[in-house]
XYZ file of C-alpha atoms in Angstrom:
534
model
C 46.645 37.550 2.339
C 43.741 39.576 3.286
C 42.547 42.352 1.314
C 42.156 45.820 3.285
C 39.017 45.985 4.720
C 37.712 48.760 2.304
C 38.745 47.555 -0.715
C 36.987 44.100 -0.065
C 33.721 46.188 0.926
C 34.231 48.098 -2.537
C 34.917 44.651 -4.592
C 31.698 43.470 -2.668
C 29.303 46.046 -3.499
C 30.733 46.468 -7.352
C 29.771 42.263 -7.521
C 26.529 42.571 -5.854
C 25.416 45.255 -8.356
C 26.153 43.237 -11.673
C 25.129 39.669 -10.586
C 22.450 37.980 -7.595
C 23.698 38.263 -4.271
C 25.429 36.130 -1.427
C 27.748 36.390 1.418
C 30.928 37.506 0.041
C 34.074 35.032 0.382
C 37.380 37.128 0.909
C 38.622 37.478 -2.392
C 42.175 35.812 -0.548
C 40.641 32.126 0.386
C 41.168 31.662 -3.488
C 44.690 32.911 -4.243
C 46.528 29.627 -3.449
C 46.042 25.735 -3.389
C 44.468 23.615 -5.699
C 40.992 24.579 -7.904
C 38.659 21.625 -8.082
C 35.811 21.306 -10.884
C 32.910 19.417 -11.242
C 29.388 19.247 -13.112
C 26.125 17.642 -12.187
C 23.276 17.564 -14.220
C 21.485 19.973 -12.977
C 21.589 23.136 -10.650
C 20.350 23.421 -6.727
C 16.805 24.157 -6.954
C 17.053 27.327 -4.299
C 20.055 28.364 -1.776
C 16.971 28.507 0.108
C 17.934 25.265 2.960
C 14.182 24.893 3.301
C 12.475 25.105 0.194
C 12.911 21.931 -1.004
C 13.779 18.415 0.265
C 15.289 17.402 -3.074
C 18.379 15.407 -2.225
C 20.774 16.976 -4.755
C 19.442 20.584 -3.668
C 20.713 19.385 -0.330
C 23.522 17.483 -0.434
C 24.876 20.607 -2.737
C 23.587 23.201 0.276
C 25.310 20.771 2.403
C 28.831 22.360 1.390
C 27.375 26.211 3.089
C 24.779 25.066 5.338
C 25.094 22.810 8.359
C 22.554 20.642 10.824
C 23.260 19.793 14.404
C 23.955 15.969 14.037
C 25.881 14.997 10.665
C 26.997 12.047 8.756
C 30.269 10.976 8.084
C 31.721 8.911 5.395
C 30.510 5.943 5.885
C 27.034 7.815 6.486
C 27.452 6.653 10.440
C 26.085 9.634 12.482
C 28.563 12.273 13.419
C 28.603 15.694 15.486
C 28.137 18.957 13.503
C 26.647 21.421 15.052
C 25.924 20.073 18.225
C 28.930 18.215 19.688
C 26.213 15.654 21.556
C 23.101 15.069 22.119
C 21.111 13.453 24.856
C 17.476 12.312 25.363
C 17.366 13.785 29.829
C 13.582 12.568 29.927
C 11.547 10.510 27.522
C 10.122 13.562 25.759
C 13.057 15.755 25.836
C 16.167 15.422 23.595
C 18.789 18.142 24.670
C 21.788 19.037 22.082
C 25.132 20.749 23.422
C 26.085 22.957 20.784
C 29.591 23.794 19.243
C 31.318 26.707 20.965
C 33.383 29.008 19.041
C 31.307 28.857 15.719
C 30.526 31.698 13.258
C 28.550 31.853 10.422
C 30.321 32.768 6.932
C 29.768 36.822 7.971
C 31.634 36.298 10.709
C 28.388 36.554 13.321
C 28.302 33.931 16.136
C 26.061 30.712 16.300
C 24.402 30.192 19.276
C 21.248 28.757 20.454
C 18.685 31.371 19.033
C 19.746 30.719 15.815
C 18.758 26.743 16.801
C 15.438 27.615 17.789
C 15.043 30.445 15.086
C 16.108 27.644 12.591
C 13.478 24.995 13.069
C 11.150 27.271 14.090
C 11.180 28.707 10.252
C 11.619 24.800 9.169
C 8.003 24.416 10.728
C 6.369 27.413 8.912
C 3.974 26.720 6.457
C 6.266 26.987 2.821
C 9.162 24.930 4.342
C 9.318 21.788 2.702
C 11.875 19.836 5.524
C 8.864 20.339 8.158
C 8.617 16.539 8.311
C 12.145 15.983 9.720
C 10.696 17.456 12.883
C 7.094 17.339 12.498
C 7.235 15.537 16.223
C 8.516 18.456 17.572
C 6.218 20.720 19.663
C 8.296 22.745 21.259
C 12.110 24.378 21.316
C 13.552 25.534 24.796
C 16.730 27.585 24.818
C 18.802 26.082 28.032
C 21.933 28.498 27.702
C 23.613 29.808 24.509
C 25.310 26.683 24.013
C 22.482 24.470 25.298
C 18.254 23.447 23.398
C 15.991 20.802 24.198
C 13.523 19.729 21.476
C 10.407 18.919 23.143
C 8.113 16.395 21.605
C 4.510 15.387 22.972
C 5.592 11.556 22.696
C 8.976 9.997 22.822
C 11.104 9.719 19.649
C 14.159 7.400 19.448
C 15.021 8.499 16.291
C 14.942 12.211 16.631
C 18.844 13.098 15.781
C 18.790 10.845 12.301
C 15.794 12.396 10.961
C 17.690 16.225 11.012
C 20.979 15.728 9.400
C 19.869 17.436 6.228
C 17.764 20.233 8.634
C 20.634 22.973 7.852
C 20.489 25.690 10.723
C 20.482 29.541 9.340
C 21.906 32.924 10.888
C 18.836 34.468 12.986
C 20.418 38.110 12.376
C 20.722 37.699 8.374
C 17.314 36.194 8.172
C 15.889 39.018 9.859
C 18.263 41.924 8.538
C 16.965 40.672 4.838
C 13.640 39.842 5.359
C 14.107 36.120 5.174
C 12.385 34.672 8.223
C 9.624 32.965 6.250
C 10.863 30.123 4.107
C 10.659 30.382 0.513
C 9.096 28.038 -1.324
C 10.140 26.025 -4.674
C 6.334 23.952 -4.985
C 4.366 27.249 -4.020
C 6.863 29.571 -6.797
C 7.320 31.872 -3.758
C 11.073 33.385 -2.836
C 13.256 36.043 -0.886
C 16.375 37.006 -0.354
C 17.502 33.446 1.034
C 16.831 31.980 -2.625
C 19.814 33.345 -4.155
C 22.245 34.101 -0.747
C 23.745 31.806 1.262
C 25.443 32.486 4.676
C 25.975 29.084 6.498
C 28.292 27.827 8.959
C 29.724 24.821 7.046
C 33.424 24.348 5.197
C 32.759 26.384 1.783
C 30.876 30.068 0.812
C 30.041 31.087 -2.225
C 32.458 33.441 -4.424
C 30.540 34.255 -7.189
C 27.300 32.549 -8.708
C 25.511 32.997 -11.826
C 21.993 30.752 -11.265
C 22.103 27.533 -13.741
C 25.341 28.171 -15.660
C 28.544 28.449 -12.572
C 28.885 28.684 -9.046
C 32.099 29.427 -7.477
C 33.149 28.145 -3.720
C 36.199 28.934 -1.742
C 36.860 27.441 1.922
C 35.026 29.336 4.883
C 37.715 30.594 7.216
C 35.099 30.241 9.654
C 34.629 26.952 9.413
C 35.258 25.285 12.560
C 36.406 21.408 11.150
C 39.716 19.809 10.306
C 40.480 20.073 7.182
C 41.036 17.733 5.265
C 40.801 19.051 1.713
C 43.253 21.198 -0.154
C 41.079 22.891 -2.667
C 40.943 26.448 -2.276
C 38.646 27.192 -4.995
C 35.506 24.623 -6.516
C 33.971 25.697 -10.208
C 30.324 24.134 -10.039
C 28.654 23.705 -13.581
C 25.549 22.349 -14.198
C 25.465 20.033 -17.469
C 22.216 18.368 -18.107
C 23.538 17.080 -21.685
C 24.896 13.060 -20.541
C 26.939 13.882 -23.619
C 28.337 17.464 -23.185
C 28.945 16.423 -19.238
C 31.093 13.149 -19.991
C 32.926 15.346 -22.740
C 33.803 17.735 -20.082
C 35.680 15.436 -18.377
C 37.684 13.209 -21.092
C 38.590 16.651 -22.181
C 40.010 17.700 -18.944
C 37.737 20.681 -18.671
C 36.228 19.278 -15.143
C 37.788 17.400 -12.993
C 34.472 15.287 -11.858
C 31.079 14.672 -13.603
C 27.998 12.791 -12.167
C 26.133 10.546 -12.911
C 28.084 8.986 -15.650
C 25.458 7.364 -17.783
C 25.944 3.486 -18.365
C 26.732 3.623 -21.901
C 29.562 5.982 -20.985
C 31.478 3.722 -18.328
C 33.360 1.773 -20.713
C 34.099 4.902 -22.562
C 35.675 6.578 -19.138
C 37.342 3.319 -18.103
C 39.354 3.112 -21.014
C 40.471 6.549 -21.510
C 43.853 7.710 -19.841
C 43.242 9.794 -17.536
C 40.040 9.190 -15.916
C 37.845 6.448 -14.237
C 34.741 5.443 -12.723
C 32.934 4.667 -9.350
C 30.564 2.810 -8.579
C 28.045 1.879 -5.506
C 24.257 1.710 -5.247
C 21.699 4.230 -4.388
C 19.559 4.227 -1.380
C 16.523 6.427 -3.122
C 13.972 3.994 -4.627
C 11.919 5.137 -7.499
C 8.237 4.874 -7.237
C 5.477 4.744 -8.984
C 2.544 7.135 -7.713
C -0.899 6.650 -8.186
C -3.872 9.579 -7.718
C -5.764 7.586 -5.149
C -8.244 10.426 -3.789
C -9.842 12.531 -6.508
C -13.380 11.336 -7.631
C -12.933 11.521 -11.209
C -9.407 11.387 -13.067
C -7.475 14.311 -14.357
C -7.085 14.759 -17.712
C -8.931 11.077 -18.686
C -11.293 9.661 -21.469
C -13.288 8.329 -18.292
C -15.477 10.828 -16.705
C -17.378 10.748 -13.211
C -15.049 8.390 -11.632
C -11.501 7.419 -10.618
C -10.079 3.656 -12.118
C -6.727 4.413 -9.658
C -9.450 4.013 -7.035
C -9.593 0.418 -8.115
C -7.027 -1.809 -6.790
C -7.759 -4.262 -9.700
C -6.643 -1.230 -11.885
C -3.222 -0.704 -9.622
C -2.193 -4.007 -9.767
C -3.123 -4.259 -13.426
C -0.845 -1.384 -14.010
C 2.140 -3.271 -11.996
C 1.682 -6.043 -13.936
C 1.989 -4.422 -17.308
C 5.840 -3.030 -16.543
C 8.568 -5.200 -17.843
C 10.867 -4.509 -14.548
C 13.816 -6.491 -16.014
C 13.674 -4.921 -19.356
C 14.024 -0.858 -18.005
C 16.762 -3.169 -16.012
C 18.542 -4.372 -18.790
C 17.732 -1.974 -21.636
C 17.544 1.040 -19.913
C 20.349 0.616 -16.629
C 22.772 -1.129 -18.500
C 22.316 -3.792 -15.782
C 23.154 -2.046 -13.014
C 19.774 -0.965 -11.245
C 18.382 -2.987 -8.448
C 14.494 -4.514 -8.981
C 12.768 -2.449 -5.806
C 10.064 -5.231 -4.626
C 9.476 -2.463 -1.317
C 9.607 1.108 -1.196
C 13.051 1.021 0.708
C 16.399 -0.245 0.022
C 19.011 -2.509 0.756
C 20.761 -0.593 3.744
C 17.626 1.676 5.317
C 16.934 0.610 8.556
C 13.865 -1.484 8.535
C 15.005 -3.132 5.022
C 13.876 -7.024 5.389
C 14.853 -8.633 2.224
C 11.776 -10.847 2.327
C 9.850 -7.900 1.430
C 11.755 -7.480 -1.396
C 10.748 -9.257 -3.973
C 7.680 -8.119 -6.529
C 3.894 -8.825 -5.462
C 3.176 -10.237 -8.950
C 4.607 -11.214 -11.946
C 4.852 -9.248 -15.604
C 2.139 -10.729 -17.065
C 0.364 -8.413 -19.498
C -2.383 -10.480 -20.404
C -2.819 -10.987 -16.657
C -3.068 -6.974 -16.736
C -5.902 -6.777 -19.236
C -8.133 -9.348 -17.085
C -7.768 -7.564 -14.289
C -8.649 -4.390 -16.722
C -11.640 -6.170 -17.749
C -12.791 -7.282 -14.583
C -12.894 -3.550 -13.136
C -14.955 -2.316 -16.215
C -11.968 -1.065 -18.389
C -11.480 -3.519 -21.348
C -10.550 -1.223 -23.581
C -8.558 1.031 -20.862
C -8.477 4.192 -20.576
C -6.331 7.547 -21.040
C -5.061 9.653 -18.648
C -1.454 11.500 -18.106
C 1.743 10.484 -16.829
C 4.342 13.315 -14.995
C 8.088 12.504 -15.205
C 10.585 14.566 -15.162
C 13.541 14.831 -17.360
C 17.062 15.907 -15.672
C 16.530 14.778 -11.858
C 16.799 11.342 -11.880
C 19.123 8.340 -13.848
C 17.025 7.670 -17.388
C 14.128 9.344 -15.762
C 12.703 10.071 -19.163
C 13.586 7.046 -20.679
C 11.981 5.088 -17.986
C 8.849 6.815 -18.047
C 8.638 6.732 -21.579
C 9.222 2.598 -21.590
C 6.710 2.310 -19.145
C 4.221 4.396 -21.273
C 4.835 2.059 -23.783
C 4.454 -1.270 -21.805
C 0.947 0.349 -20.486
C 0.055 1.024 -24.303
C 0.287 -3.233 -24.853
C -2.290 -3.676 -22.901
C -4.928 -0.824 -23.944
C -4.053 1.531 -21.339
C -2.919 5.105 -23.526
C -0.898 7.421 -21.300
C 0.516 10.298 -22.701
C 3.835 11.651 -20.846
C 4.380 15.251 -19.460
C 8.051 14.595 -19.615
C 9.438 18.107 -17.774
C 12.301 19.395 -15.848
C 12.596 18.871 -12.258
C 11.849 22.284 -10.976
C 8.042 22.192 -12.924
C 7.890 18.484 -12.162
C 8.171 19.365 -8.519
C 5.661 22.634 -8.260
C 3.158 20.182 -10.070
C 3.665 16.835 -8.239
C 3.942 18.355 -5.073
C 0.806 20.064 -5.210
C -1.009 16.781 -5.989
C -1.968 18.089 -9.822
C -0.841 14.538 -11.050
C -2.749 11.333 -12.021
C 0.437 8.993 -12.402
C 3.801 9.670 -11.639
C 7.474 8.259 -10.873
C 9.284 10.381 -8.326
C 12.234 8.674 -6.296
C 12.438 8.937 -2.289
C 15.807 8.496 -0.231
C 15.072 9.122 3.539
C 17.250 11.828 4.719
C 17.059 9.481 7.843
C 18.206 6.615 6.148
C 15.577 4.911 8.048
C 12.435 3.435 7.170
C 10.111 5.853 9.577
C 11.083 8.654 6.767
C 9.856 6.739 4.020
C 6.081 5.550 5.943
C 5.825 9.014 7.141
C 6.654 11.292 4.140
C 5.657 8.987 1.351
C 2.902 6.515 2.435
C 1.255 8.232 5.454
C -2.228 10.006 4.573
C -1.101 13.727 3.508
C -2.101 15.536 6.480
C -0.639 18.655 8.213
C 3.230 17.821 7.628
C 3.399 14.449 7.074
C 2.500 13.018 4.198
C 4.171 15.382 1.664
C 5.883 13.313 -1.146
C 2.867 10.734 -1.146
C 1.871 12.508 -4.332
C -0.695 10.100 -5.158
C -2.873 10.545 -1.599
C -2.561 6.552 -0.905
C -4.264 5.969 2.401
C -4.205 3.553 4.383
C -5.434 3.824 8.431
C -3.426 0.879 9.405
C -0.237 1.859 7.572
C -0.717 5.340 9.585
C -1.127 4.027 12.823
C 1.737 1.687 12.316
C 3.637 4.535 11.320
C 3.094 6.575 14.451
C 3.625 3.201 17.005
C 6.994 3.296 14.767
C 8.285 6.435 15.809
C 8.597 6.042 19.002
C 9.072 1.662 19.518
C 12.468 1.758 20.932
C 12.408 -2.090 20.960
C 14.170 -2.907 17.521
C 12.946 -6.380 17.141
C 9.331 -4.630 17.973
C 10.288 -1.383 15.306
C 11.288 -4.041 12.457
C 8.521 -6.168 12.618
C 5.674 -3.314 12.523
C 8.128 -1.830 9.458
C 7.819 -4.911 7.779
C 3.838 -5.147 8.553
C 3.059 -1.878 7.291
C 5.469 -1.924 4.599
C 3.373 -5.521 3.773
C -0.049 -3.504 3.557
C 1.018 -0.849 1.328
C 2.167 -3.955 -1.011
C -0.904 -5.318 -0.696
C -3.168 -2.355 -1.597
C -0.535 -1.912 -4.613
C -0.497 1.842 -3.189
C 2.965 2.398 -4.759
C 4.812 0.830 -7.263
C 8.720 0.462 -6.378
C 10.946 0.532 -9.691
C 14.285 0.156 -8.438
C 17.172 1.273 -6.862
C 20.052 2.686 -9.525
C 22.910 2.227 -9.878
C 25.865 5.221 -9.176
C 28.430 6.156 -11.446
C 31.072 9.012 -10.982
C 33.490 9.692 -13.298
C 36.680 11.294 -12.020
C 39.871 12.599 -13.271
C 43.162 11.181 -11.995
C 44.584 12.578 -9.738
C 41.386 14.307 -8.098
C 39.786 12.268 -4.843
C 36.546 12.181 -3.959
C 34.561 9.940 -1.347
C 32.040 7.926 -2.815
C 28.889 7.821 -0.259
C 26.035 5.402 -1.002
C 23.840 8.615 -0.491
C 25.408 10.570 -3.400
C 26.132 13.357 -2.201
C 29.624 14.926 -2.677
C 31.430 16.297 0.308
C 33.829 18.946 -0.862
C 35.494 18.575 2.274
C 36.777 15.640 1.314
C 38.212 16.700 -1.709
C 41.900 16.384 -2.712
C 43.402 17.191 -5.954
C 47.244 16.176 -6.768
């Protein structure tokens, strides 16, 4: 039942005074069905679809916001927005778009909002540039119709944008939100804290960090396949307080589980566990351009520089003990920077380019003038990523055996993000899961020289001219014996210089209440769309 169109405008302005804003969900999408709860550690960075290419921020915006090509649930490409997609001349990739759609205030989506969309995904502040950094130019063919014009060809054009969310032209402009805002640069608008998307839930009600309440979009333009009528998002950064929450019955869902918790969850009535593997790899960044080190005992010069120093570094980490002691076991030893299941992966690249062998790592010390190491900082945050602190601070110990003394910056995502991202870091572990699921993402965002838009999450400046000209011939090789072996080349080099050091992939854990379903993706990201509760 509907509420008359005065009183909803009433209830609407009453809840925009007292809390932040969004576009209102009819207060009568969440009188009936099932409710469906669930906690994460931590809370989407911005509502802004732009501002940051963190994967939980955007499988969570996901839910509101939606791109023109999609995934489904076995992450095989799907139509969203755009019902297909053709590439009429080399350069040219044309997308039909999905009559009859309307954004979550009811206004239509039609091509302008398309080219309005990535045209603010370009500006300078958006942080998913890179998914169509080849992209020089946006023609509107009819209101149903764009072509994305590129100066070369690009094979690969519709699996780099499934997490490029398009946004309502007329609310950008009516509030002033044409620019995107920016978590890294601490700059925001109205977008931060509203939401109006196309996709299968709106927000109800949100209070920023504590609950967020979603009801279905009677917009929404999908079969539906999920009964919940209302979804109670809480973030929990505790491990402790979130797996209590669910043996307790107060959520229906929790993730991640941590390890020493599975057991726990398995044998309790009521609730159980699953599991898959990730596809982000955690790295190992290391400041590769600055002349002199930041905060380090060594002045005038840069040891990361030194490739003796890099691999010395790689060979002080005990891989299988964070495996063992730290992942319960269930991580995977990353010997390349992508994972078992992105395109490109070659399992002959994936194995480590040297042993542990710390007193390997203080004769390689020696040798590059540093027997006696040296200090400098390590950033790591501390509620993005599975163990993240406990990683980082095992590592800081295993680089303490062998002289060199690192002292952690152990802080939460959001700071760890404004700080990496701006390059202010000597050392750091940040994970990367192409949004592509393909190994151009990972060359291009994370091991091409930082320049322009690509580059952005290669937070220690590695460089590399052959790895960057690979990277570009990659793009566009439609050849996939051609594309695989230039991956597996340039992926080679960067293993080589020691530019990165892969960690590993971890392992995923949900736990779930009984009675609630949920589709496990090797992505992690939860599709409330797929959500049924008994």
């Amino acid at each position: 039942m509907r509420l008359p169109v005065l009183l909803t405008t009433a209830l609407t302005a009453l809840f925009v005074a007292a809390s932040p804003a969004f576009v209102p969900a009819p207060a009568a999408a969440a009188d009936s069905g099932k409710e469906f709860r669930y906690a994460y550690r931590v809370d989407p960075a911005s509502l802004d679809p732009h501002a940051l290419a963190e994967t939980f921020t955007l499988s969570w915006l996901g839910q509101v916001y939606e791109p023109l090509v999609g995934r489904g649930k076995n992450l095989e490409l799907v139509p969203a927005l755009a019902t297909s997609w053709e590439q009429v001349e080399p350069t040219v990739w044309r997308f039909h778009l999905r009559e009859g759609v309307k954004f979550a205030d009811g206004t239509p989506f039609t091509a302008d909002d398309v080219i309005f969309s990535l045209q603010r995904v370009k500006k300078d502040g958006s942080d998913m540039a890179y998914t169509v950094a080849s992209v020089t130019d946006i023609k509107k063919v009819d209101d149903h119709t764009v072509d994305l014009i590129m100066a070369k060809p690009n094979p690969i054009l519709p699996v780099q944008i499934t997490s490029t969310y398009m946004m309502s032209k007329d609310w950008a402009e009516k509030h002033e939100a044409t620019s995107p805002s920016s978590v890294k640069a601490k700059v925001e608008n109205f977008a931060t804290t509203n939401a109006n998307g196309t996709g299968p839930f709106m927000i109800e009600s949100r209070q920023a960090g504590v609950k967020t309440v979603l009801v279905p979009n009677p917009n929404w333009w999908g079969e539906k396949e999920s009964n919940v009528s209302k979804v109670v998002f809480t973030p929990i950064q505790s491990d402790a307080t979130r797996v209590a929450a669910l043996l307790s019955g107060e959520v229906d869902m929790v993730y991640p589980v941590p390890q020493q918790d599975v057991a726990r969850i398995e044998s309790a009535e009521g609730t159980e566990v699953l599991k898959g593997s990730e596809l982000r790899t955690m790295m190992l960044a290391m400041d590769q351009h600055r002349d002199e080190l930041l905060n380090s005992d060594v002045k005038g010069k840069n040891p990361l520089k030194d490739k003796r120093v890099r691999q010395a570094i790689y060979q002080a980490i005990d891989m299988n003990a964070i495996k063992d002691r730290i992942m319960g076991g269930t991580s995977h030893i990353a010997g390349t920077m992508i994972a078992p299941g992105i395109n490109g992966y070659d399992p002959k690249l994936d194995t480590r380019a040297a042993p542990y062998d710390p007193e390997a790592s203080k004769k390689l010390l020696a040798e590059a003038g540093y027997p006696d190491g040296f200090s400098f900082t390590m950033d790591c945050s501390n509620d993005r990523y599975v163990n993240d602190e406990r990683i980082c601070q095992a590592i800081v110990g295993m680089l303490g055996r062998v002289g060199l003394k690192v002292t952690l910056n152990a802080q939460t995502r959001t700071k760890f993000f404004e700080k990496v991202l701006a390059r202010d870091t000597s050392f750091a572990m940040i994970g990367w899961q192409p949004l592509s699921y393909d190994a151009h993402s990972t060359l291009q965002d994370t091991m091409n020289t930082p320049e322009g838009k690509v580059g952005t999450y290669n937070v220690g400046n590695y460089s590399n001219p052959k790895v960057d000209a690979l990277t570009q011939k990659i793009e566009v090789e439609v050849d996939p014996a051609k594309r695989n072996a230039m991956i597996f080349e340039a992926m080679t080099l960067d293993k080589e210089d020691y530019g990165h050091i892969p960690v590993h992939q971890a392992g995923i854990a949900w736990g779930v209440r009984k009675g609630a379903h949920v589709v496990l993706r090797s992505d992690d990201s939860l599709e409330l769309k797929w959500v049924t509760v008994d």
